[in-house]
Coordinates of C-alpha atoms in Angstrom, one line a residue:
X1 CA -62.5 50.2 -59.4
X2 CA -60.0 52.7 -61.0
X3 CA -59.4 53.5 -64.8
X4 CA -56.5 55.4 -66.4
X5 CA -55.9 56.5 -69.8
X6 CA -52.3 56.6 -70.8
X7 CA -51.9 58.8 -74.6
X8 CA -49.0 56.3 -74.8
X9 CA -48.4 53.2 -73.2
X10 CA -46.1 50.0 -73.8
X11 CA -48.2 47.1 -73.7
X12 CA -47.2 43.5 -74.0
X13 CA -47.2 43.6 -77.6
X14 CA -45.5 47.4 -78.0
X15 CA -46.6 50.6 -77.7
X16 CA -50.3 51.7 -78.6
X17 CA -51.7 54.9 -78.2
X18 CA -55.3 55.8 -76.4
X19 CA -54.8 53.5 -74.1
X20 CA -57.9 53.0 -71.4
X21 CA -56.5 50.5 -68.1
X22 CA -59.3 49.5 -65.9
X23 CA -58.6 47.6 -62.8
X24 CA -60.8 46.0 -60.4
X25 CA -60.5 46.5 -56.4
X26 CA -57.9 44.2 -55.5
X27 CA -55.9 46.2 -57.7
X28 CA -55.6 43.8 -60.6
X29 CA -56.1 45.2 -65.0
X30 CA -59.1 43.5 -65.6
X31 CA -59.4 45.5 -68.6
X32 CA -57.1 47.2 -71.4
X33 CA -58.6 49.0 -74.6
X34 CA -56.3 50.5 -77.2
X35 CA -57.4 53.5 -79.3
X36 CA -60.6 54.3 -76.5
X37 CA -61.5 57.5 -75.6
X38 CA -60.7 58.8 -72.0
X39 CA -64.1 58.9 -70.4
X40 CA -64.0 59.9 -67.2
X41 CA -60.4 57.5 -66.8
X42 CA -57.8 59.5 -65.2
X43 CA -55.6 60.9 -68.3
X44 CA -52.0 60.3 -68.1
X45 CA -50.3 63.0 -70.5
X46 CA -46.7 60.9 -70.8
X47 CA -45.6 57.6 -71.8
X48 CA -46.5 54.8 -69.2
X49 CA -44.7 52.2 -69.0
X50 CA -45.1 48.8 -66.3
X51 CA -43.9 49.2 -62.3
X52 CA -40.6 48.1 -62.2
X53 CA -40.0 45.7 -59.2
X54 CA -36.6 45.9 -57.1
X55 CA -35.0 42.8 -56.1
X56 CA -32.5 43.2 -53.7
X57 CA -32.7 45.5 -51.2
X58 CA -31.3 45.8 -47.4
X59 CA -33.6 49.3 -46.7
X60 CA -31.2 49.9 -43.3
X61 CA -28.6 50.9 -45.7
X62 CA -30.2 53.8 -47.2
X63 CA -29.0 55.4 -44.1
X64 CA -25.4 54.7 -44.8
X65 CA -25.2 55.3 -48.9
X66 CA -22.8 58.0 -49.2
X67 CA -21.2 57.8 -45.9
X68 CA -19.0 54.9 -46.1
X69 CA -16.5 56.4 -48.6
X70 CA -13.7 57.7 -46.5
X71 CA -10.3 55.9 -46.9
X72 CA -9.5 53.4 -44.0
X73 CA -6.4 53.6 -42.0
X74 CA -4.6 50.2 -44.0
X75 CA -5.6 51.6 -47.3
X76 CA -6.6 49.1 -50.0
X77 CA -10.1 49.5 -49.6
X78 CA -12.9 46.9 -50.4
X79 CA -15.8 45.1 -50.3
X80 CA -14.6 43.5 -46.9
X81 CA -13.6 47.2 -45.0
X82 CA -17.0 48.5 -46.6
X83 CA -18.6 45.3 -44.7
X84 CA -16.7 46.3 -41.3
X85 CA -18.1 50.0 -41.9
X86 CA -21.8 48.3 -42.2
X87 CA -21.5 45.8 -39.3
X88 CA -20.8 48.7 -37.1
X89 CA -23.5 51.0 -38.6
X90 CA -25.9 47.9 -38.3
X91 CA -25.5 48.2 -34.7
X92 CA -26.6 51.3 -34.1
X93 CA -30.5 50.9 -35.6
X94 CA -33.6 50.9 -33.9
X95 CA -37.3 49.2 -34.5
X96 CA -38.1 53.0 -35.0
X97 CA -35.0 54.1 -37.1
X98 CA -35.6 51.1 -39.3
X99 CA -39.1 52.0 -40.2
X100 CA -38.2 55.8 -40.9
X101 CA -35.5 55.1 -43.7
X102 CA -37.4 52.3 -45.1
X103 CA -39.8 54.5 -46.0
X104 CA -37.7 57.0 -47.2
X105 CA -36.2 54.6 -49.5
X106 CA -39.4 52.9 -50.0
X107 CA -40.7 56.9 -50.9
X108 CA -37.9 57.5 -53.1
X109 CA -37.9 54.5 -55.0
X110 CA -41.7 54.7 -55.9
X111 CA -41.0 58.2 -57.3
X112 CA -38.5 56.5 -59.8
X113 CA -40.3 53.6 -60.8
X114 CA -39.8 51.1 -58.6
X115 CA -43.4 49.8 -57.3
X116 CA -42.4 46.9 -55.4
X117 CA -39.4 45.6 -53.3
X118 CA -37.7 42.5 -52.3
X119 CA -36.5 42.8 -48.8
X120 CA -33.3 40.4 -48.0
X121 CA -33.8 41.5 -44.6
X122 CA -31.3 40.4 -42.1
X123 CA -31.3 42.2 -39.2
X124 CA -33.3 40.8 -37.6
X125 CA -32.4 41.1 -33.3
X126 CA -31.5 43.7 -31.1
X127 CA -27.9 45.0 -30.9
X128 CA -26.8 42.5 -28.0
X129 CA -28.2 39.9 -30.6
X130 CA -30.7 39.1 -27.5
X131 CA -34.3 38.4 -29.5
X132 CA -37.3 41.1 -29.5
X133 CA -40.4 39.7 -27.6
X134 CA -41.8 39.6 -31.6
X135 CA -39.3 37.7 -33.2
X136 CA -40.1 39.5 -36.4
X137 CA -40.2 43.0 -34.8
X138 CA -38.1 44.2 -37.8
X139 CA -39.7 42.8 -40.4
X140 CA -42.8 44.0 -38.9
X141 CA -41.5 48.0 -39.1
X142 CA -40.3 47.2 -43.0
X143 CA -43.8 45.6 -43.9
X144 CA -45.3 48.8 -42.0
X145 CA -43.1 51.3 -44.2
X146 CA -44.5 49.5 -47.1
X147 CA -48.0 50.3 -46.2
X148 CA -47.0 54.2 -45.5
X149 CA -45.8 54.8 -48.7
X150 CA -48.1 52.3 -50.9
X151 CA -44.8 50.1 -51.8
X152 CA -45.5 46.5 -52.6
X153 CA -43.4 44.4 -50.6
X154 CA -41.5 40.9 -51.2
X155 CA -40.4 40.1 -47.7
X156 CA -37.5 37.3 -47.5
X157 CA -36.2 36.8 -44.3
X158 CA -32.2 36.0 -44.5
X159 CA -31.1 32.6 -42.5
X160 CA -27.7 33.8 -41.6
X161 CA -25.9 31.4 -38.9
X162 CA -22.2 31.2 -39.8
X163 CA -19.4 33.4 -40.5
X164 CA -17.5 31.2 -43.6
X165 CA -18.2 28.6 -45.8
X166 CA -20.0 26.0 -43.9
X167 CA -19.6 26.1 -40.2
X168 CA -17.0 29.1 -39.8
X169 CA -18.1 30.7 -36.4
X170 CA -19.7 34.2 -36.9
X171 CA -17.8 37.5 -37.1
X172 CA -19.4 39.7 -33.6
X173 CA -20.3 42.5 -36.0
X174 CA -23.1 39.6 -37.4
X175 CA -24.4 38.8 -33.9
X176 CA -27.8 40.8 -35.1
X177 CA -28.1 38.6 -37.9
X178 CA -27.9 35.2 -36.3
X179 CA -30.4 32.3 -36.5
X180 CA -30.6 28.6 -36.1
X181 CA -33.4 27.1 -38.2
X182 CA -36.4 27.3 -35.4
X183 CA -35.5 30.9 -35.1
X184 CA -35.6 31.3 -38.1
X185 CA -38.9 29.9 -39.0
X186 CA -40.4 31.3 -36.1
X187 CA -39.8 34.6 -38.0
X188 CA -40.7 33.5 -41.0
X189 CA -44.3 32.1 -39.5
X190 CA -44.6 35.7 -38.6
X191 CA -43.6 36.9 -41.6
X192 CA -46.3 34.6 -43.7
X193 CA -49.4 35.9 -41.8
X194 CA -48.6 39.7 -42.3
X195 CA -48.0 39.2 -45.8
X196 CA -51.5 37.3 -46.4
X197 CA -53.0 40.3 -44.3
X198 CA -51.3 43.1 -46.4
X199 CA -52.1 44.4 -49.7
X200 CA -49.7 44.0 -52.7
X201 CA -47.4 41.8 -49.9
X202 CA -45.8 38.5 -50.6
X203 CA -43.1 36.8 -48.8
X204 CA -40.0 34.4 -50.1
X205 CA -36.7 33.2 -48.0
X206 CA -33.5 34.0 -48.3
X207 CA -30.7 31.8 -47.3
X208 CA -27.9 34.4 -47.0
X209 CA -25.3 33.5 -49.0
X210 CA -22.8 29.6 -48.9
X211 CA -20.9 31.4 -46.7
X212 CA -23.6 31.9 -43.8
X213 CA -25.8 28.6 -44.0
X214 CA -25.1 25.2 -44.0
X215 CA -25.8 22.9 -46.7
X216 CA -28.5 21.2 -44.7
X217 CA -29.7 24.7 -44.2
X218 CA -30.2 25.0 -47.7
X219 CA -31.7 21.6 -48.0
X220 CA -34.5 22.9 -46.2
X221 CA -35.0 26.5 -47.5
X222 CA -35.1 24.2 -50.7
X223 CA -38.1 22.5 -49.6
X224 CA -40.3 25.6 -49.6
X225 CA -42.3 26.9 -53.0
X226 CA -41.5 30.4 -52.9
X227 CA -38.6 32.5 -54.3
X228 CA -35.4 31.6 -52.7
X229 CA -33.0 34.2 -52.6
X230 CA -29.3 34.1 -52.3
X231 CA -25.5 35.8 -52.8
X232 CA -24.2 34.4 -54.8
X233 CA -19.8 35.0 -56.2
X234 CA -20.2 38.5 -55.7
X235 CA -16.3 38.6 -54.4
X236 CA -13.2 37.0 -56.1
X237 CA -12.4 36.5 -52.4
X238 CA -15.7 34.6 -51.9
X239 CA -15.0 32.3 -54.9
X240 CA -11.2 31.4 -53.7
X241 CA -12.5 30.3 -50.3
X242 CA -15.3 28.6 -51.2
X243 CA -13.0 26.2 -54.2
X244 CA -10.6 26.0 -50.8
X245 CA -13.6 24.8 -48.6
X246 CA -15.0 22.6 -51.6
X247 CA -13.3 22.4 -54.7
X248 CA -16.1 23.9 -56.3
X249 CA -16.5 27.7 -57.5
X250 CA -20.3 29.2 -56.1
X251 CA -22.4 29.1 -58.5
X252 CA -20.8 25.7 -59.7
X253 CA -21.0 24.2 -56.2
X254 CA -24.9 25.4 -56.4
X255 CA -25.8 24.1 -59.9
X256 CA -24.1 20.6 -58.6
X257 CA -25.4 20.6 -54.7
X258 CA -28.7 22.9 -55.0
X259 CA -32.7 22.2 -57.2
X260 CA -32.0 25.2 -59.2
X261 CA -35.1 26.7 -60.9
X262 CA -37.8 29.2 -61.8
X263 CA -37.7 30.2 -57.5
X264 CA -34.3 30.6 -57.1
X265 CA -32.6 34.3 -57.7
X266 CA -28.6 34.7 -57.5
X267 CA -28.3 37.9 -56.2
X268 CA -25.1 39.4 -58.3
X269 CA -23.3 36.2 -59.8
X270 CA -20.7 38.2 -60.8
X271 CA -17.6 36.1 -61.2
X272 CA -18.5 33.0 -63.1
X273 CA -17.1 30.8 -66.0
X274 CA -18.6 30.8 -69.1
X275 CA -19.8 26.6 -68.4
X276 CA -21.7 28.4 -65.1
X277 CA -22.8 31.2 -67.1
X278 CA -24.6 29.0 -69.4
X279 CA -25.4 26.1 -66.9
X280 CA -27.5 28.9 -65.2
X281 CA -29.2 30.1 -67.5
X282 CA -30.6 26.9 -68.5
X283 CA -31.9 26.7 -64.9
X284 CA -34.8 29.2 -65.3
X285 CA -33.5 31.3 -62.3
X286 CA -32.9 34.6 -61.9
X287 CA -29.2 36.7 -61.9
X288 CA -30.1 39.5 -59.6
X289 CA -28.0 42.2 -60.6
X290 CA -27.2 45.2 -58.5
X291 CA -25.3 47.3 -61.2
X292 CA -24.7 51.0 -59.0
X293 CA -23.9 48.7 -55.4
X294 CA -21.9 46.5 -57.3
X295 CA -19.6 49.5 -59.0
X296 CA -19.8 51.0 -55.6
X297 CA -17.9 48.0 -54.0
X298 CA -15.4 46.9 -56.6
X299 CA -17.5 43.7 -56.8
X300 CA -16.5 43.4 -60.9
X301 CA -18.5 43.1 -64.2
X302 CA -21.3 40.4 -64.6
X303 CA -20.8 38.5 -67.9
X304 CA -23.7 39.8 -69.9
X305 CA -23.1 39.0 -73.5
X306 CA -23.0 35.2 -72.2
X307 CA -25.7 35.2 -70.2
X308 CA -28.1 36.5 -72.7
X309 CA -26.9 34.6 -76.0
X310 CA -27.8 31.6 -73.5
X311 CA -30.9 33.1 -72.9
X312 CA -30.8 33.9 -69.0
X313 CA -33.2 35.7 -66.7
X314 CA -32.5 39.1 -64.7
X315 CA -33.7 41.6 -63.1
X316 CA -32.5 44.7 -60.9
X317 CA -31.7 45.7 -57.5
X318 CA -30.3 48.3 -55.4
X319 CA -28.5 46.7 -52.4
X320 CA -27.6 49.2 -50.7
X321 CA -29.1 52.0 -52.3
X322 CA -26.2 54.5 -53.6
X323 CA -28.2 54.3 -56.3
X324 CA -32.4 53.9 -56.3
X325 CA -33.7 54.7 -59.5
X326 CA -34.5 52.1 -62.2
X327 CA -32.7 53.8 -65.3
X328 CA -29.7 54.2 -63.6
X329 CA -29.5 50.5 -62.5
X330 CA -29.8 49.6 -66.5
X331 CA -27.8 52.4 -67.6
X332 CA -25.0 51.1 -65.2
X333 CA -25.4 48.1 -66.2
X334 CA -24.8 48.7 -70.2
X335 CA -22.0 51.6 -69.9
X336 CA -20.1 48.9 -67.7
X337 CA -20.1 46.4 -70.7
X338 CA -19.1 49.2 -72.7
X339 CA -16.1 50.0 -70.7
X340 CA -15.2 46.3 -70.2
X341 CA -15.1 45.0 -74.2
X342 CA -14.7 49.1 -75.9
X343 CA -18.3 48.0 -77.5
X344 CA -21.8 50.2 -77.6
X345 CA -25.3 48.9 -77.3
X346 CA -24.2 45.6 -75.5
X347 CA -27.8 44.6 -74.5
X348 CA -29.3 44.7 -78.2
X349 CA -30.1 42.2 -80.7
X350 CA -31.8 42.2 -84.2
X351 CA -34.8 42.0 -82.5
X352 CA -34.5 44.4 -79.7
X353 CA -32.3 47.5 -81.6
X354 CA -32.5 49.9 -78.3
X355 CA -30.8 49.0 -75.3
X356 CA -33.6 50.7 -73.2
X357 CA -36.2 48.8 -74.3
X358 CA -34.5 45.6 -74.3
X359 CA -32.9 46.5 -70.7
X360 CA -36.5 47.6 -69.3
X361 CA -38.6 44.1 -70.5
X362 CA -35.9 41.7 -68.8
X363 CA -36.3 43.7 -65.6
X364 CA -39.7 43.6 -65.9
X365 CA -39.6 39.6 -66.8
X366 CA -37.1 39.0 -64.4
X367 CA -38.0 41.3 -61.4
X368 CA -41.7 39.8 -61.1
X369 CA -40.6 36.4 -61.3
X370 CA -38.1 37.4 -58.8
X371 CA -40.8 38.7 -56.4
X372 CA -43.4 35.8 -57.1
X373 CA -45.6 38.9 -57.6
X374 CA -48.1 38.9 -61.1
X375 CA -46.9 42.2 -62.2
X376 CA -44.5 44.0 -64.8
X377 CA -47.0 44.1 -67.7
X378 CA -49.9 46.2 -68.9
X379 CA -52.4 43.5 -69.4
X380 CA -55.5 41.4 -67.4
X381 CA -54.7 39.5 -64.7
X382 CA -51.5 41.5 -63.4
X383 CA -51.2 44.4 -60.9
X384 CA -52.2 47.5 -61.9
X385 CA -48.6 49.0 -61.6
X386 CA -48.6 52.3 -63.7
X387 CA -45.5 54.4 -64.3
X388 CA -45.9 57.9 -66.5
X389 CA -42.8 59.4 -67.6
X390 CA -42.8 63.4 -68.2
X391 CA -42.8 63.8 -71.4
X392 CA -41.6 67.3 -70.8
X393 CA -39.2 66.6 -68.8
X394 CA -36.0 68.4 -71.0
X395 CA -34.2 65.0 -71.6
X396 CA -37.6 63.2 -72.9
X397 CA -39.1 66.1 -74.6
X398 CA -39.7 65.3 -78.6
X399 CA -39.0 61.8 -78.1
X400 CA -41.1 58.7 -78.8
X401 CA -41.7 55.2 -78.0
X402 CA -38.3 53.1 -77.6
X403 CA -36.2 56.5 -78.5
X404 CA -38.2 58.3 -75.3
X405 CA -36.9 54.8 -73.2
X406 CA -33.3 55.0 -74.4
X407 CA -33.2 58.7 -73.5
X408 CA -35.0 57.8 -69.9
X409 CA -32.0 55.6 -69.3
X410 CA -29.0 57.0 -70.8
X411 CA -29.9 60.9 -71.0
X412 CA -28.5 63.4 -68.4
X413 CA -31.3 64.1 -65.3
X414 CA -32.8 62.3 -62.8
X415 CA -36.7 62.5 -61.5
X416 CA -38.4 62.0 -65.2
X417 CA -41.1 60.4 -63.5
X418 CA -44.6 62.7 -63.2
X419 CA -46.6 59.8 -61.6
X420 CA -47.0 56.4 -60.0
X421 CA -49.8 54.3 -59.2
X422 CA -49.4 50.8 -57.3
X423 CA -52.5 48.7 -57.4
X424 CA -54.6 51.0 -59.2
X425 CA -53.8 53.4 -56.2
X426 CA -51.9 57.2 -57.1
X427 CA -48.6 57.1 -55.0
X428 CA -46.7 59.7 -56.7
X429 CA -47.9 62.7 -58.1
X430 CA -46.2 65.9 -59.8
X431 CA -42.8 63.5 -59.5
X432 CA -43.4 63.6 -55.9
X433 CA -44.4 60.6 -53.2
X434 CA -47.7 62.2 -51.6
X435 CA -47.0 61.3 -48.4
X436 CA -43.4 63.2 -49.0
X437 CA -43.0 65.5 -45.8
X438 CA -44.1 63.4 -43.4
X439 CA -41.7 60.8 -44.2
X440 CA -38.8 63.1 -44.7
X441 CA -39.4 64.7 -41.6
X442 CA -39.0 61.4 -39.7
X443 CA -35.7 60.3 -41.2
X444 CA -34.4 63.2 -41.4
X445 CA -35.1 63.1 -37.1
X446 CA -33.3 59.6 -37.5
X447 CA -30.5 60.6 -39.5
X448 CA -29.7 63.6 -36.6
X449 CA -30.1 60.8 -34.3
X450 CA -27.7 58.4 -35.7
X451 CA -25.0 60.9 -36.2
X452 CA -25.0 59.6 -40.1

């Protein structure tokens, strides 16, 4: 059993001050007590606010963020030269390199806030394609750099079998990727048993996007109760071949064809109409919104002030991690509307005046429903997930409550994190992961490796 006391933390109902957290061994608050006195708790000098959870990530592309920015030969870069650049890179990764930078990113991510991570994890075989004698041999290093750094893990196997919109044969740069359904849930078997073994694990599926699985494939990723992951009209290019293919937009073809609902998450969602927009909403599921990947590839601007005067779910991701901190995922996210309608303070209502605040609870909402983890709240019965901001940290010094949040998200600086604890179990301390140069050392040996 583990106890805290936060001088400031934000609580279900808002913040409270003298704050004593006791948790039990599995991890889980069994007990919260504003206005206490500190005991023998641990005493956490900054505002503490929920772990955030992260709900899209491919961790093999840590090793790539940054280094896939040169201009190609034809010019008229995209999302679709980026992917060539990343099919080639995929190629090149190891069982060994893919546990390193995993927990590199898993390390640096826990340092910002993020306490637990939903792996859309598709790379799955060797580089001929050819099958590892364990199926699940990369999902197995991922759920292994999870238990180095502490990071609670969502693991969602991607079914990837086709190249276009139903049945288009496979690009050769995918041939890592590729499974028929027994493959696939061979992996996924795999998968299940490691998760129940591991602490702070849990496991969903994720059918890759309409342009990789078939709709019987989806039929039958449908028949599982877990989250269900997908892409979803991240490309105006995806959207124009899938109405070619079926006369139906994405996200229209899977409101019409799909059991939409409290599982499902649409990673990105970016180009749809204002009747999809709403129609989604409506549907409980989450709009996973990578805000820092999504600038990085030109994807476009989510429609935001739709989605939440209809009252829709979201939560954050990083993708492929040129970004990996938590603020700067809802800062993005906000200065994009701003430059899209000349507005401020997009993601504010009456009752919900500061855009950090407002930004922060949705992810927290959306992110753990997301994960099908109980987490993303300071109360009994969730995960003991405790993130202190430094309240000296020169951007958040002087500042309070929702004021101390807006700064953490729109102020200059990054690292404004002094400690993390997953589970009731210190991760981060001093701003730093506590298993820091061990795991830096090892990517770092990948990264020489890889020529990246």
């Amino acid at each position: 059993m583990a106890e805290f006391f936060a001088a400031h933390a934000l609580l279900p109902t808002g913040w409270a001050a003298n704050v004593r957290i006791a948790c039990d061994a599995a991890g889980r608050i069994n007990e919260v007590t504003p206005g206490a006195a500190p005991g023998a708790a641990r005493r956490l000098r900054g505002h503490v606010i929920p772990g955030i959870a992260n709900l899209h990530s491919h961790a093999f592309q840590r090793a790539m963020a940054g280094g896939a920015e040169r201009r190609s030969p034809a010019g008229r870069d995209s999302f679709w030269t980026w992917r060539e650049t990343m099919y080639r890179f995929a190629l090149s990764i190891t069982p060994e390199d893919a546990e390193a930078i995993a927990a590199q990113l898993y390390a640096e991510c826990l340092e910002r806030g993020f306490t637990q991570i939903a792996e859309f994890h598709y790379l799955h075989h060797a580089p001929d394609g050819s099958a590892y004698a364990d199926r699940s041999e990369m999902a197995q290093r991922l759920f292994a750099a999870a238990a180095t750094t502490g990071m609670g893990i969502t693991m969602l196997p991607s079914l990837y079998r086709h190249g276009g919109i139903f049945g288009a044969p496979p690009h050769d740069g995918q041939r890592r990727f590729l499974n028929d359904l027994d493959g696939f849930h061979a992996i996924l078997e795999r998968v299940r048993a490691t998760a129940a073994a591991q602490p702070h694990a849990a496991w969903g599926v994720a059918p890759h996007s309409l342009r990789a699985v078939t709709p019987a494939m989806l039929e039958a990723m449908a028949a599982l109760d877990c989250p269900i992951h997908i892409h979803a009209a991240e490309q105006e290019k995806e959207v124009e071949e899938c109405l070619a293919a079926t006369g139906l937009r994405p996200v229209e073809w899977l409101l019409r064809n799909t059991p939409l609902d409290r599982r499902w998450v649409l990673i990105h969602a970016t180009h749809m109409t204002a009747e999809e927009t709403r129609a989604l909403a409506a549907t409980g599921a989450v709009a996973g919104l990578c805000p820092s990947t999504e600038a990085s590839l030109g994807d476009g601007i989510f429609p935001l002030p739709d989605y939440l005067a209809a009252e829709g779910r979201l939560g954050f991701g990083t993708d492929s991690h040129v970004g990996i901190c938590p603020a700067a995922e809802l800062r993005q996210l906000e200065t994009s509307q701003r430059l899209a309608l000349e507005l401020r303070s997009v993601a504010t209502d009456e009752a919900r005046p500061h855009p950090g605040r407002g930004l922060l609870e949705r992810a927290l909402a959306g992110g753990a429903q997301a994960c099908g983890v109980a987490m993303g709240g300071i109360a009994p019965g969730l995960r003991c997930d405790l993130v202190e901001l430094d309240d000296e940290h020169p951007t958040l010094v002087g500042r309070q409550g929702d004021g101390l949040l807006d700064a953490w998200c729109f102020g200059p600086a990054d690292r404004m994190v002094r400690s993390v604890a997953v589970g009731g179990q210190v991760v981060v301390e001093g701003g730093r992961h506590i298993r820091e140069g061990a795991i830096r050392e090892n990517f770092s040996r990948t990264m020489k490796r890889l020529g990246a």
